[in-house]
Amino acid sequence: MKQNLRSLSRFDFLKMIPTRKAKIAEAPARAIPSTDSYKPNELANALHPKCQHLIVSEITEREKDVKSYSLTPDMARGTEKLAYFSAGQYLSVALEMGSVKLTRPYSISSSPRESLSGRYELTVKRVDNGLASQYILDNWKVGTEVLASAPHGEFTYEPLRDARQIVGLAGGSGITPFVSLAKAIADGCEDANLTLIYGSMTEKEIIFRNELENLAAKCSRFKLVNVLCDEKVDGCEKGFITAELIRKYAPASGDYSIFVCGPQVMYDFVDKEIEKLGLRKKFIRHELFGEYRYPEKNDDYPKDAVGKKFKLTITICGEKKTVECDANVTLLNAIEHNGIAAPTNCRSGVCGWCHSRLVSGNVYVPKEVDGRRMADLQYGYVHPCSTFPLSDVEIDVPPFRL
Amino acid sequence: MSEKYDVIVVGAGNAGLVAAATTAKNGLKTLLLEKHNLPGGCATSFRRGRFEFEPSLHELASVGDKEHPDTVYKIFDNLGATVDWRYEHNTFRAIVKGCDGYDVTLQAGIDPFCDAMEAAVPGCRASVHRLFEYYPKVTDALAYITRMKGKPNGLVMITKHADFMKIASHSVEDVMKSLGIPEKARNIINTYWGYLGVPTDELNCMHFLNMLYSYVVHGAAMPYKRSHELSLSLAKVILDAGGEIRYNSEATEFLYDGNGAVCGVVANGETLFAKEVISNVIPHNVFNMSDPKNIPETDLKLANARTFGISVSTIYLGLDCSMEELGIHDYTVFVMTDANPRKQYDDRKNKSLYIVNCLNKVIPDSSPEGTCTMFFTMPTFGCDVPKDLKPEDYKKYKNRLAEEYIEDYEKLMGIDMRSHIEEISIATPVTFARYLGTPEGTIYGYALSGWDNILGRISCEKDEYTIKGLSFCGGHAFRGDGYSSAYVTGDTIGHRVVNSIKGGN
C-alpha cells in the first residue's frame, strides 16, 4: 500500500504560531547578557585583544646598539592582562615620530610563560636607515607608553606539522624568536628540541650570548652553535651557514624542520644552501620577509619605472589625499611617511591586514611577498606593504586598526 | 549631523553584502560598515604558505546554472555579480562505523539519488521518491502564504494545502516515518542534519525538505576562487553602483530618534545617520549596542526565548601530496559512529559526526600541483568549549582535538595524512567568536529547533521585530542559516528597504 501523510495531523499546523507566541511570552524581558560573558568570546578576547596598552618597565642594554624592553600591562589605559602567545610570534607596535605614523613588527624575545606574570620582552637592534629602531632606541624610557597589537604570526612550532627536532638558522637580530622558543622549550611551554645555528659578523655582535649559553647548559633539548663570518674564535664556527654546516649539526636521519629568521641578505644566501639539503617544503619554515627593498633588482621588474616618482592618491573613509611615491618605495611607506596611519601588521605582504583596493594605476608586487588571495588579483586588491607603483596610483585604504 | 545616508548596512557578511548591493543598485545612497578588513564574514578565504583555504563553505545549495538558474544564481545574476561556479555531482558519502554500519555514496539528481538509495536499502525507492514529490506542494503553499503576506485563508489552506500543513508542522522523522521510509534509509538521507545543526527528530521537515531538494536537484556549487570570490564580486556591485564600503569600521552604538526608531549608528567614533539601518549583526549584539529603553519588550523577549545555533570546530590541512596519492576520491564524506542523528548530536564530543572535504575533487587546481587540501568540520556548540579552559592551554586543546580527528580518519580510510601536513590551521567556536563576534561563536545565529522554525519566523516577523528603521538579515534572521538562506534574507530585506524608502513610507 502506498503510504502517505495520513498518520499526521494537519491541525498541528494551527498550533505552530500559538506555541511560538507562548514560548516568547513566557521568556523573561531581562537585559541581554554581555557578549563577553560567554566562554568562547571570553577566550577570544583574552587571546586576541583589539590592542594592548603597554608600558616600558625595564630596559636591558645588550650588545652595541641592542636593547631589550620589558613591557607590562598599562592598567590605567585598560589593559589588565597580556595576551598569551606562541614562541615565535610578534607584536606590531604603533609609533608616532613627529608627522610620521607607522608600525613595526617585533618578535617577542621572552617565553610565553612570562606573559602570564605580565611581561613581554621586545629586543630592538639599531638598523642603518631604520627609522623605527632608531626612534625606539633613542626615545623609549622606563615609563614610556606603548600601543601594541595582539600577538600575531605563523613562525611557530606546530607539533602536527613540524618535526620535533628543529634546526634554527638565525642571523643578526633574527635571533629574537629563537630566544623565545629556546626559553619555551626550557620551561616546558613547548615540547620540541632546538639546535640553533646563529650567524653573526663578529663575536661582540652575538646578541643574547650569555642567556643562550646558560639555557643550553641547563636544558639538554637546546643546543647553540655560533657562526662568525668575520673572525675566527674558539668555540664558534667560522664562515657562513652552509649546507655542510647544517648537516654537521642536524640529525643524520634527516628528520628535522628548519626554521629560518634573519635579514634578507641572509635569506638570499641561506635559501640556496637549504635547497642542497633536499628537504621537503613542509620542513622549511621562514619568518616574515620584512620590508621589501630594491624591487628593481628583480628580472620581472619593468626597468622603465626605475628612478621615477609617481602620484599616489589615497582615500580613507571618503577623504582623499595625494602624495608622492618613488618607484622603489612601497605604497604603505609613502602613506605612513605622509602622516597617514594605515592598517598594517606583518609588513611583508602575507598577513593581509593592509588589504586595500587599487582604484587605478599599475603596480609591481614582488612574488616572494605576494600574499594576496586569488580573488584579490581578479578584483584589483593589493597589500600596500608589498606593492610598488609603476604609474600614478589611486587606492582606497581602510582606516587604521592595530 | 555628520552625514546622511539612505541606508546603512551594518556587517558585510553574505546577507549584508547582498542587502547593500540591492539598495545601492536601486539608487539608494548606501554605506556598508564592516569591522574587519575584508568583506564576507564567513565567506572569505585565508592563506597559509602556498595554500589558499576555504574557511566555511562546504556546498552552496540553490545555485543551479545558466540554463537552470536557482535562487542564489538569480540573486547574483540580477545584481550583475559574476561568479565562476564549479559543480560537484555527488551529494555525499556517508560512512557509519561499526558492524551495523554502512558506506553509501549518493549522487545528485532526484533519480540517481533514489537509485543509490534503493541500492543501499532495497525497497526504499518509492517512499524516498515520494518525499521529493511533496516538494512542489511545499513551494506552492509557501508562494500562496507569501502572496497573502503571511495571513493565509484558513479554508484555502485546509482544502488546497493540507499536505503542506502536515509537513510544515512535523519533524523530519515524523514525516519520513509516515511515508514509510525505512529507518536505515532515513538515517542515510538525514546525514544532512549536520548542515542545519538540529537533529531530525526536532528539525522541521519543511525546512529540511527545501534544503534536501535544493542539494539533490542541482548538486552543490562552489566558487572557483574560494568564498572570497563571492564576497568581492558583491563588493564590486556595491562600489560600481556608487555605494560606499568602510572596512575596519565596527559599529559600536545604534542610535534611536525620539520615537524609538533607529536613525543611525556610531562607527570609529563617527556618528552616521540614515533613513534605514539594516543589521547583518545578530539582534543580541545590536541590543547590547542600544540604549535599553529603546528595546521593545516583544523584541527583547524573543531574543531571550531563543537558543544559539550551532558553531563548528574545523581543521584545515594543506598536504604535500595529491588527493590521488593520498587515496582520497570524494569531495564530501560524513563519518559517524552511530547512524541515528539524535545520537550523533548528543554524543558530539566523542567524534560521533564529522565531515571531511577535499576541494581538489571539485576544483583540481584549488591548490598547487602535487598538493591537496583537506577540511574537517565537527559540529560543536560554543557551550561545548570547556569552562575551565585557560588561554595558555588553548593551543594544546586545539592540537589535541585536531590530532584525534586526523588519526580517526586516517584509520578509517587507511591513509597517511599526518606525514604530509605542510600547513595546518585549526578553528573552534573561539575562532568564530573572534572573527564573527557572535555570542558563543555561533555561526548559525539562533537554533532552528522546535518552536523557532522557519515558518514561525516568517509568519511572525512583523510582530516580532518591531523597531522602526531597523531590519535584520543573515543566518539569525527569518530564513535560518547557510549561505543561500543568508543571500535570500539580504535580497528580501534589501528590496523591502528600497520599497519603503522609494515608496516614501
PDB file of N, CA and C in Angstrom, chain A residues 2-5 7-9 12-13 16 20 24-25 27-30 32-33 35 39 41 48 50 86 157-158 161 280-282 285 352-353 355 357 372-374 376 378-379 399 401, chain B residues 37-38 45 47-48 50 52 82 130 166 168 170 178 180 225-226 228 233 239 247-248 250 284-285 288 300-301 304 320 382 386-387 389 395 419 421-423 434 438 440 452 455 464:
ATOM      1  N   LYS A   2       0.449   2.180  -0.810  1.00  0.00           N
ATOM      2  CA  LYS A   2       1.206   3.428  -0.878  1.00  0.00           C
ATOM      3  C   LYS A   2       0.967   4.222   0.400  1.00  0.00           C
ATOM      4  N   GLN A   3       2.065   4.537   1.066  1.00  0.00           N
ATOM      5  CA  GLN A   3       1.897   5.291   2.313  1.00  0.00           C
ATOM      6  C   GLN A   3       1.943   6.776   2.030  1.00  0.00           C
ATOM      7  N   ASN A   4       1.122   7.514   2.712  1.00  0.00           N
ATOM      8  CA  ASN A   4       1.147   8.965   2.545  1.00  0.00           C
ATOM      9  C   ASN A   4       1.223   9.603   3.924  1.00  0.00           C
ATOM     10  N   LEU A   5       0.791  10.812   3.997  1.00  0.00           N
ATOM     11  CA  LEU A   5       0.952  11.544   5.256  1.00  0.00           C
ATOM     12  C   LEU A   5      -0.249  11.382   6.178  1.00  0.00           C
ATOM     13  N   SER A   7      -1.117   9.565   8.565  1.00  0.00           N
ATOM     14  CA  SER A   7      -0.956   9.416  10.014  1.00  0.00           C
ATOM     15  C   SER A   7      -0.661  10.747  10.723  1.00  0.00           C
ATOM     16  N   LEU A   8      -0.351  11.775   9.943  1.00  0.00           N
ATOM     17  CA  LEU A   8      -0.014  13.059  10.580  1.00  0.00           C
ATOM     18  C   LEU A   8      -1.225  13.980  10.622  1.00  0.00           C
ATOM     19  N   SER A   9      -1.340  14.714  11.711  1.00  0.00           N
ATOM     20  CA  SER A   9      -2.469  15.641  11.829  1.00  0.00           C
ATOM     21  C   SER A   9      -2.138  16.967  11.159  1.00  0.00           C
ATOM     22  N   ASP A  12      -1.981  20.143  13.681  1.00  0.00           N
ATOM     23  CA  ASP A  12      -0.774  20.569  14.396  1.00  0.00           C
ATOM     24  C   ASP A  12      -0.271  21.893  13.817  1.00  0.00           C
ATOM     25  N   PHE A  13      -0.559  22.075  12.533  1.00  0.00           N
ATOM     26  CA  PHE A  13      -0.135  23.297  11.867  1.00  0.00           C
ATOM     27  C   PHE A  13      -0.715  24.531  12.567  1.00  0.00           C
ATOM     28  N   MET A  16       1.167  25.826  15.583  1.00  0.00           N
ATOM     29  CA  MET A  16       2.556  26.300  15.457  1.00  0.00           C
ATOM     30  C   MET A  16       2.742  27.731  15.957  1.00  0.00           C
ATOM     31  N   ARG A  20       4.601  29.182  19.356  1.00  0.00           N
ATOM     32  CA  ARG A  20       5.700  30.143  19.257  1.00  0.00           C
ATOM     33  C   ARG A  20       5.428  31.361  20.146  1.00  0.00           C
ATOM     34  N   ILE A  24       7.554  32.712  23.492  1.00  0.00           N
ATOM     35  CA  ILE A  24       8.145  34.049  23.592  1.00  0.00           C
ATOM     36  C   ILE A  24       7.553  34.796  24.788  1.00  0.00           C
ATOM     37  N   ALA A  25       6.226  34.617  24.971  1.00  0.00           N
ATOM     38  CA  ALA A  25       5.558  35.320  26.076  1.00  0.00           C
ATOM     39  C   ALA A  25       6.128  34.917  27.424  1.00  0.00           C
ATOM     40  N   ALA A  27       9.146  33.994  28.039  1.00  0.00           N
ATOM     41  CA  ALA A  27      10.566  34.345  28.198  1.00  0.00           C
ATOM     42  C   ALA A  27      10.679  35.631  29.007  1.00  0.00           C
ATOM     43  N   PRO A  28      11.769  35.779  29.755  1.00  0.00           N
ATOM     44  CA  PRO A  28      11.935  36.993  30.550  1.00  0.00           C
ATOM     45  C   PRO A  28      12.263  38.196  29.667  1.00  0.00           C
ATOM     46  N   ALA A  29      11.937  39.377  30.140  1.00  0.00           N
ATOM     47  CA  ALA A  29      12.259  40.600  29.396  1.00  0.00           C
ATOM     48  C   ALA A  29      13.527  41.222  29.946  1.00  0.00           C
ATOM     49  N   ARG A  30      14.409  40.365  30.454  1.00  0.00           N
ATOM     50  CA  ARG A  30      15.639  40.887  31.068  1.00  0.00           C
ATOM     51  C   ARG A  30      16.631  41.358  30.001  1.00  0.00           C
ATOM     52  N   ILE A  32      19.894  41.704  27.770  1.00  0.00           N
ATOM     53  CA  ILE A  32      20.703  40.692  27.080  1.00  0.00           C
ATOM     54  C   ILE A  32      22.071  40.627  27.765  1.00  0.00           C
ATOM     55  N   PRO A  33      22.564  39.415  28.063  1.00  0.00           N
ATOM     56  CA  PRO A  33      23.892  39.323  28.686  1.00  0.00           C
ATOM     57  C   PRO A  33      24.964  39.888  27.744  1.00  0.00           C
ATOM     58  N   THR A  35      28.059  40.038  25.464  1.00  0.00           N
ATOM     59  CA  THR A  35      28.647  39.007  24.604  1.00  0.00           C
ATOM     60  C   THR A  35      29.936  38.464  25.220  1.00  0.00           C
ATOM     61  N   LYS A  39      31.863  31.871  27.226  1.00  0.00           N
ATOM     62  CA  LYS A  39      33.216  31.308  27.277  1.00  0.00           C
ATOM     63  C   LYS A  39      34.017  31.496  25.978  1.00  0.00           C
ATOM     64  N   ASN A  41      33.759  33.701  23.687  1.00  0.00           N
ATOM     65  CA  ASN A  41      34.046  35.123  23.494  1.00  0.00           C
ATOM     66  C   ASN A  41      35.091  35.610  24.495  1.00  0.00           C
ATOM     67  N   HIS A  48      43.036  37.433  21.691  1.00  0.00           N
ATOM     68  CA  HIS A  48      43.154  38.363  20.560  1.00  0.00           C
ATOM     69  C   HIS A  48      42.540  39.719  20.895  1.00  0.00           C
ATOM     70  N   LYS A  50      41.835  43.676  20.891  1.00  0.00           N
ATOM     71  CA  LYS A  50      41.914  44.595  19.740  1.00  0.00           C
ATOM     72  C   LYS A  50      43.249  45.325  19.730  1.00  0.00           C
ATOM     73  N   SER A  86      52.387  32.267  21.222  1.00  0.00           N
ATOM     74  CA  SER A  86      53.258  31.120  20.950  1.00  0.00           C
ATOM     75  C   SER A  86      54.641  31.659  20.648  1.00  0.00           C
ATOM     76  N   TYR A 157      56.194  26.754  16.298  1.00  0.00           N
ATOM     77  CA  TYR A 157      56.313  25.298  16.231  1.00  0.00           C
ATOM     78  C   TYR A 157      54.922  24.680  16.274  1.00  0.00           C
ATOM     79  N   GLU A 158      54.602  23.878  15.267  1.00  0.00           N
ATOM     80  CA  GLU A 158      53.293  23.211  15.215  1.00  0.00           C
ATOM     81  C   GLU A 158      53.519  21.704  15.250  1.00  0.00           C
ATOM     82  N   ARG A 161      52.591  19.385  12.438  1.00  0.00           N
ATOM     83  CA  ARG A 161      53.166  19.684  11.122  1.00  0.00           C
ATOM     84  C   ARG A 161      54.683  19.498  11.105  1.00  0.00           C
ATOM     85  N   ARG A 280      61.845  18.351   2.084  1.00  0.00           N
ATOM     86  CA  ARG A 280      60.529  18.720   1.547  1.00  0.00           C
ATOM     87  C   ARG A 280      60.166  20.110   2.060  1.00  0.00           C
ATOM     88  N   LYS A 281      59.361  20.807   1.265  1.00  0.00           N
ATOM     89  CA  LYS A 281      58.981  22.184   1.588  1.00  0.00           C
ATOM     90  C   LYS A 281      58.386  22.301   2.996  1.00  0.00           C
ATOM     91  N   LYS A 282      57.643  21.279   3.394  1.00  0.00           N
ATOM     92  CA  LYS A 282      56.965  21.361   4.686  1.00  0.00           C
ATOM     93  C   LYS A 282      57.945  21.434   5.855  1.00  0.00           C
ATOM     94  N   ARG A 285      60.578  26.367   7.290  1.00  0.00           N
ATOM     95  CA  ARG A 285      59.684  27.467   7.677  1.00  0.00           C
ATOM     96  C   ARG A 285      60.475  28.761   7.687  1.00  0.00           C
ATOM     97  N   GLY A 352      47.889  40.314   5.145  1.00  0.00           N
ATOM     98  CA  GLY A 352      46.690  40.867   4.524  1.00  0.00           C
ATOM     99  C   GLY A 352      45.983  41.935   5.332  1.00  0.00           C
ATOM    100  N   TRP A 353      46.574  42.353   6.434  1.00  0.00           N
ATOM    101  CA  TRP A 353      45.935  43.349   7.306  1.00  0.00           C
ATOM    102  C   TRP A 353      45.736  44.667   6.555  1.00  0.00           C
ATOM    103  N   HIS A 355      45.174  45.037   3.372  1.00  0.00           N
ATOM    104  CA  HIS A 355      44.317  44.792   2.195  1.00  0.00           C
ATOM    105  C   HIS A 355      43.569  46.058   1.757  1.00  0.00           C
ATOM    106  N   ARG A 357      41.990  48.495  -1.817  1.00  0.00           N
ATOM    107  CA  ARG A 357      41.512  48.382  -3.202  1.00  0.00           C
ATOM    108  C   ARG A 357      42.289  49.317  -4.108  1.00  0.00           C
ATOM    109  N   ARG A 372      48.607  37.847  -1.649  1.00  0.00           N
ATOM    110  CA  ARG A 372      47.199  38.119  -1.947  1.00  0.00           C
ATOM    111  C   ARG A 372      46.423  36.839  -2.209  1.00  0.00           C
ATOM    112  N   ARG A 373      45.122  36.946  -2.017  1.00  0.00           N
ATOM    113  CA  ARG A 373      44.234  35.839  -2.341  1.00  0.00           C
ATOM    114  C   ARG A 373      43.941  35.894  -3.839  1.00  0.00           C
ATOM    115  N   MET A 374      43.540  34.755  -4.400  1.00  0.00           N
ATOM    116  CA  MET A 374      43.300  34.711  -5.853  1.00  0.00           C
ATOM    117  C   MET A 374      42.276  35.736  -6.316  1.00  0.00           C
ATOM    118  N   ASP A 376      41.570  38.482  -5.029  1.00  0.00           N
ATOM    119  CA  ASP A 376      42.118  39.841  -4.936  1.00  0.00           C
ATOM    120  C   ASP A 376      42.711  40.271  -6.273  1.00  0.00           C
ATOM    121  N   GLN A 378      41.856  39.197  -9.230  1.00  0.00           N
ATOM    122  CA  GLN A 378      40.762  39.413 -10.176  1.00  0.00           C
ATOM    123  C   GLN A 378      40.069  40.761  -9.945  1.00  0.00           C
ATOM    124  N   TYR A 379      39.867  41.104  -8.673  1.00  0.00           N
ATOM    125  CA  TYR A 379      39.088  42.306  -8.369  1.00  0.00           C
ATOM    126  C   TYR A 379      39.951  43.514  -8.018  1.00  0.00           C
ATOM    127  N   PRO A 399      40.537  52.462   7.386  1.00  0.00           N
ATOM    128  CA  PRO A 399      41.157  53.229   8.463  1.00  0.00           C
ATOM    129  C   PRO A 399      42.051  52.355   9.336  1.00  0.00           C
ATOM    130  N   ARG A 401      43.819  50.269  12.099  1.00  0.00           N
ATOM    131  CA  ARG A 401      43.389  49.371  13.174  1.00  0.00           C
ATOM    132  C   ARG A 401      44.572  48.488  13.496  1.00  0.00           C
TER     133      ARG A 401
ATOM    134  N   ASN B  37      38.830  43.812   7.941  1.00  0.00           N
ATOM    135  CA  ASN B  37      39.450  44.452   6.788  1.00  0.00           C
ATOM    136  C   ASN B  37      39.039  43.791   5.479  1.00  0.00           C
ATOM    137  N   LEU B  38      38.180  42.778   5.579  1.00  0.00           N
ATOM    138  CA  LEU B  38      37.719  42.058   4.392  1.00  0.00           C
ATOM    139  C   LEU B  38      36.210  41.918   4.445  1.00  0.00           C
ATOM    140  N   SER B  45      38.461  33.764   2.668  1.00  0.00           N
ATOM    141  CA  SER B  45      39.472  32.733   2.458  1.00  0.00           C
ATOM    142  C   SER B  45      40.676  33.151   3.282  1.00  0.00           C
ATOM    143  N   ARG B  47      45.139  32.482   3.638  1.00  0.00           N
ATOM    144  CA  ARG B  47      46.318  31.854   3.045  1.00  0.00           C
ATOM    145  C   ARG B  47      47.288  31.373   4.103  1.00  0.00           C
ATOM    146  N   ARG B  48      47.867  30.228   3.849  1.00  0.00           N
ATOM    147  CA  ARG B  48      48.977  29.729   4.644  1.00  0.00           C
ATOM    148  C   ARG B  48      49.964  29.161   3.635  1.00  0.00           C
ATOM    149  N   ARG B  50      51.709  28.162   0.546  1.00  0.00           N
ATOM    150  CA  ARG B  50      51.247  28.161  -0.851  1.00  0.00           C
ATOM    151  C   ARG B  50      49.790  27.729  -0.998  1.00  0.00           C
ATOM    152  N   GLU B  52      45.583  28.413  -0.341  1.00  0.00           N
ATOM    153  CA  GLU B  52      44.502  29.348  -0.003  1.00  0.00           C
ATOM    154  C   GLU B  52      43.294  28.504   0.395  1.00  0.00           C
ATOM    155  N   THR B  82      29.359  38.436 -10.977  1.00  0.00           N
ATOM    156  CA  THR B  82      29.719  37.217 -11.697  1.00  0.00           C
ATOM    157  C   THR B  82      30.536  36.298 -10.796  1.00  0.00           C
ATOM    158  N   ARG B 130       8.732   9.579  -3.011  1.00  0.00           N
ATOM    159  CA  ARG B 130       7.524  10.285  -2.573  1.00  0.00           C
ATOM    160  C   ARG B 130       7.859  11.548  -1.777  1.00  0.00           C
ATOM    161  N   LYS B 166       0.819  19.537   7.050  1.00  0.00           N
ATOM    162  CA  LYS B 166       1.382  18.405   7.789  1.00  0.00           C
ATOM    163  C   LYS B 166       2.914  18.461   7.791  1.00  0.00           C
ATOM    164  N   ALA B 168       4.820  21.011   7.265  1.00  0.00           N
ATOM    165  CA  ALA B 168       5.355  22.197   7.928  1.00  0.00           C
ATOM    166  C   ALA B 168       5.243  22.127   9.446  1.00  0.00           C
ATOM    167  N   HIS B 170       5.554  19.163  11.282  1.00  0.00           N
ATOM    168  CA  HIS B 170       6.125  17.950  11.869  1.00  0.00           C
ATOM    169  C   HIS B 170       7.621  17.862  11.619  1.00  0.00           C
ATOM    170  N   SER B 178       5.917   8.478   8.390  1.00  0.00           N
ATOM    171  CA  SER B 178       4.557   8.359   7.856  1.00  0.00           C
ATOM    172  C   SER B 178       4.582   7.990   6.374  1.00  0.00           C
ATOM    173  N   GLY B 180       6.653   5.912   5.262  1.00  0.00           N
ATOM    174  CA  GLY B 180       7.125   4.536   5.219  1.00  0.00           C
ATOM    175  C   GLY B 180       8.573   4.409   4.785  1.00  0.00           C
ATOM    176  N   LYS B 225      37.356  30.560  -6.813  1.00  0.00           N
ATOM    177  CA  LYS B 225      38.408  31.204  -6.016  1.00  0.00           C
ATOM    178  C   LYS B 225      38.015  31.344  -4.549  1.00  0.00           C
ATOM    179  N   ARG B 226      37.458  30.323  -3.983  1.00  0.00           N
ATOM    180  CA  ARG B 226      37.022  30.291  -2.600  1.00  0.00           C
ATOM    181  C   ARG B 226      35.901  31.313  -2.399  1.00  0.00           C
ATOM    182  N   HIS B 228      35.919  33.998  -0.950  1.00  0.00           N
ATOM    183  CA  HIS B 228      36.376  35.378  -1.114  1.00  0.00           C
ATOM    184  C   HIS B 228      35.924  35.943  -2.469  1.00  0.00           C
ATOM    185  N   SER B 233      32.915  39.829  -5.437  1.00  0.00           N
ATOM    186  CA  SER B 233      32.038  40.111  -6.582  1.00  0.00           C
ATOM    187  C   SER B 233      30.849  40.958  -6.132  1.00  0.00           C
ATOM    188  N   LEU B 239      30.194  49.023  -5.019  1.00  0.00           N
ATOM    189  CA  LEU B 239      31.058  50.148  -5.389  1.00  0.00           C
ATOM    190  C   LEU B 239      30.686  50.698  -6.762  1.00  0.00           C
ATOM    191  N   TYR B 247      35.734  49.403   5.655  1.00  0.00           N
ATOM    192  CA  TYR B 247      36.265  48.283   6.429  1.00  0.00           C
ATOM    193  C   TYR B 247      36.884  48.821   7.720  1.00  0.00           C
ATOM    194  N   ASN B 248      37.293  47.909   8.581  1.00  0.00           N
ATOM    195  CA  ASN B 248      37.856  48.298   9.895  1.00  0.00           C
ATOM    196  C   ASN B 248      36.944  49.302  10.591  1.00  0.00           C
ATOM    197  N   GLU B 250      33.872  49.189  12.889  1.00  0.00           N
ATOM    198  CA  GLU B 250      32.903  48.445  13.688  1.00  0.00           C
ATOM    199  C   GLU B 250      31.858  49.399  14.247  1.00  0.00           C
ATOM    200  N   HIS B 284      21.039  40.002  19.406  1.00  0.00           N
ATOM    201  CA  HIS B 284      21.682  40.058  20.724  1.00  0.00           C
ATOM    202  C   HIS B 284      22.725  41.170  20.784  1.00  0.00           C
ATOM    203  N   ASN B 285      23.584  41.239  19.778  1.00  0.00           N
ATOM    204  CA  ASN B 285      24.648  42.240  19.796  1.00  0.00           C
ATOM    205  C   ASN B 285      24.109  43.642  19.541  1.00  0.00           C
ATOM    206  N   ASN B 288      22.713  44.954  22.654  1.00  0.00           N
ATOM    207  CA  ASN B 288      23.794  45.348  23.557  1.00  0.00           C
ATOM    208  C   ASN B 288      24.439  46.672  23.141  1.00  0.00           C
ATOM    209  N   LEU B 300      12.795  42.046  22.934  1.00  0.00           N
ATOM    210  CA  LEU B 300      13.708  41.568  23.967  1.00  0.00           C
ATOM    211  C   LEU B 300      13.344  40.142  24.402  1.00  0.00           C
ATOM    212  N   LYS B 301      12.046  39.895  24.566  1.00  0.00           N
ATOM    213  CA  LYS B 301      11.600  38.556  24.973  1.00  0.00           C
ATOM    214  C   LYS B 301      11.927  37.524  23.911  1.00  0.00           C
ATOM    215  N   ASN B 304      15.513  36.639  24.268  1.00  0.00           N
ATOM    216  CA  ASN B 304      15.742  35.819  25.468  1.00  0.00           C
ATOM    217  C   ASN B 304      15.160  34.417  25.344  1.00  0.00           C
ATOM    218  N   ASP B 320      51.247  17.915   1.216  1.00  0.00           N
ATOM    219  CA  ASP B 320      52.200  17.947   0.102  1.00  0.00           C
ATOM    220  C   ASP B 320      52.139  16.673  -0.731  1.00  0.00           C
ATOM    221  N   GLY B 382      29.137  26.482  21.171  1.00  0.00           N
ATOM    222  CA  GLY B 382      30.021  27.324  21.972  1.00  0.00           C
ATOM    223  C   GLY B 382      30.093  26.831  23.402  1.00  0.00           C
ATOM    224  N   PRO B 386      35.314  23.821  26.974  1.00  0.00           N
ATOM    225  CA  PRO B 386      35.397  23.610  28.432  1.00  0.00           C
ATOM    226  C   PRO B 386      35.444  24.932  29.202  1.00  0.00           C
ATOM    227  N   LYS B 387      34.641  25.000  30.241  1.00  0.00           N
ATOM    228  CA  LYS B 387      34.532  26.229  31.032  1.00  0.00           C
ATOM    229  C   LYS B 387      35.857  26.617  31.686  1.00  0.00           C
ATOM    230  N   LEU B 389      38.863  26.090  30.462  1.00  0.00           N
ATOM    231  CA  LEU B 389      39.972  26.187  29.504  1.00  0.00           C
ATOM    232  C   LEU B 389      40.638  27.564  29.616  1.00  0.00           C
ATOM    233  N   LYS B 395      45.951  26.395  22.759  1.00  0.00           N
ATOM    234  CA  LYS B 395      46.604  25.810  21.582  1.00  0.00           C
ATOM    235  C   LYS B 395      46.739  24.290  21.732  1.00  0.00           C
ATOM    236  N   SER B 419      51.942  12.647   7.824  1.00  0.00           N
ATOM    237  CA  SER B 419      53.312  12.923   7.384  1.00  0.00           C
ATOM    238  C   SER B 419      53.337  13.894   6.206  1.00  0.00           C
ATOM    239  N   ILE B 421      51.464  16.852   6.213  1.00  0.00           N
ATOM    240  CA  ILE B 421      50.913  18.166   6.600  1.00  0.00           C
ATOM    241  C   ILE B 421      51.960  19.254   6.402  1.00  0.00           C
ATOM    242  N   GLU B 422      51.730  20.080   5.409  1.00  0.00           N
ATOM    243  CA  GLU B 422      52.645  21.205   5.159  1.00  0.00           C
ATOM    244  C   GLU B 422      52.112  22.472   5.816  1.00  0.00           C
ATOM    245  N   GLU B 423      50.803  22.589   5.864  1.00  0.00           N
ATOM    246  CA  GLU B 423      50.187  23.719   6.572  1.00  0.00           C
ATOM    247  C   GLU B 423      49.008  23.189   7.358  1.00  0.00           C
ATOM    248  N   ARG B 434      35.867  35.135  17.737  1.00  0.00           N
ATOM    249  CA  ARG B 434      36.825  36.199  17.416  1.00  0.00           C
ATOM    250  C   ARG B 434      36.460  36.911  16.115  1.00  0.00           C
ATOM    251  N   THR B 438      29.988  36.835  17.305  1.00  0.00           N
ATOM    252  CA  THR B 438      28.672  36.373  17.743  1.00  0.00           C
ATOM    253  C   THR B 438      28.761  35.765  19.143  1.00  0.00           C
ATOM    254  N   GLU B 440      28.828  33.166  21.906  1.00  0.00           N
ATOM    255  CA  GLU B 440      29.222  31.744  21.879  1.00  0.00           C
ATOM    256  C   GLU B 440      29.863  31.320  20.565  1.00  0.00           C
ATOM    257  N   ASP B 452      11.104  27.458  17.150  1.00  0.00           N
ATOM    258  CA  ASP B 452      11.729  28.583  16.435  1.00  0.00           C
ATOM    259  C   ASP B 452      12.081  28.174  15.011  1.00  0.00           C
ATOM    260  N   LEU B 455       9.026  28.588   9.406  1.00  0.00           N
ATOM    261  CA  LEU B 455       7.680  29.077   9.106  1.00  0.00           C
ATOM    262  C   LEU B 455       7.208  30.047  10.189  1.00  0.00           C
ATOM    263  N   GLU B 464       7.307  40.504  15.559  1.00  0.00           N
ATOM    264  CA  GLU B 464       8.403  40.227  16.485  1.00  0.00           C
ATOM    265  C   GLU B 464       9.576  41.201  16.375  1.00  0.00           C
TER     266      GLU B 464
END
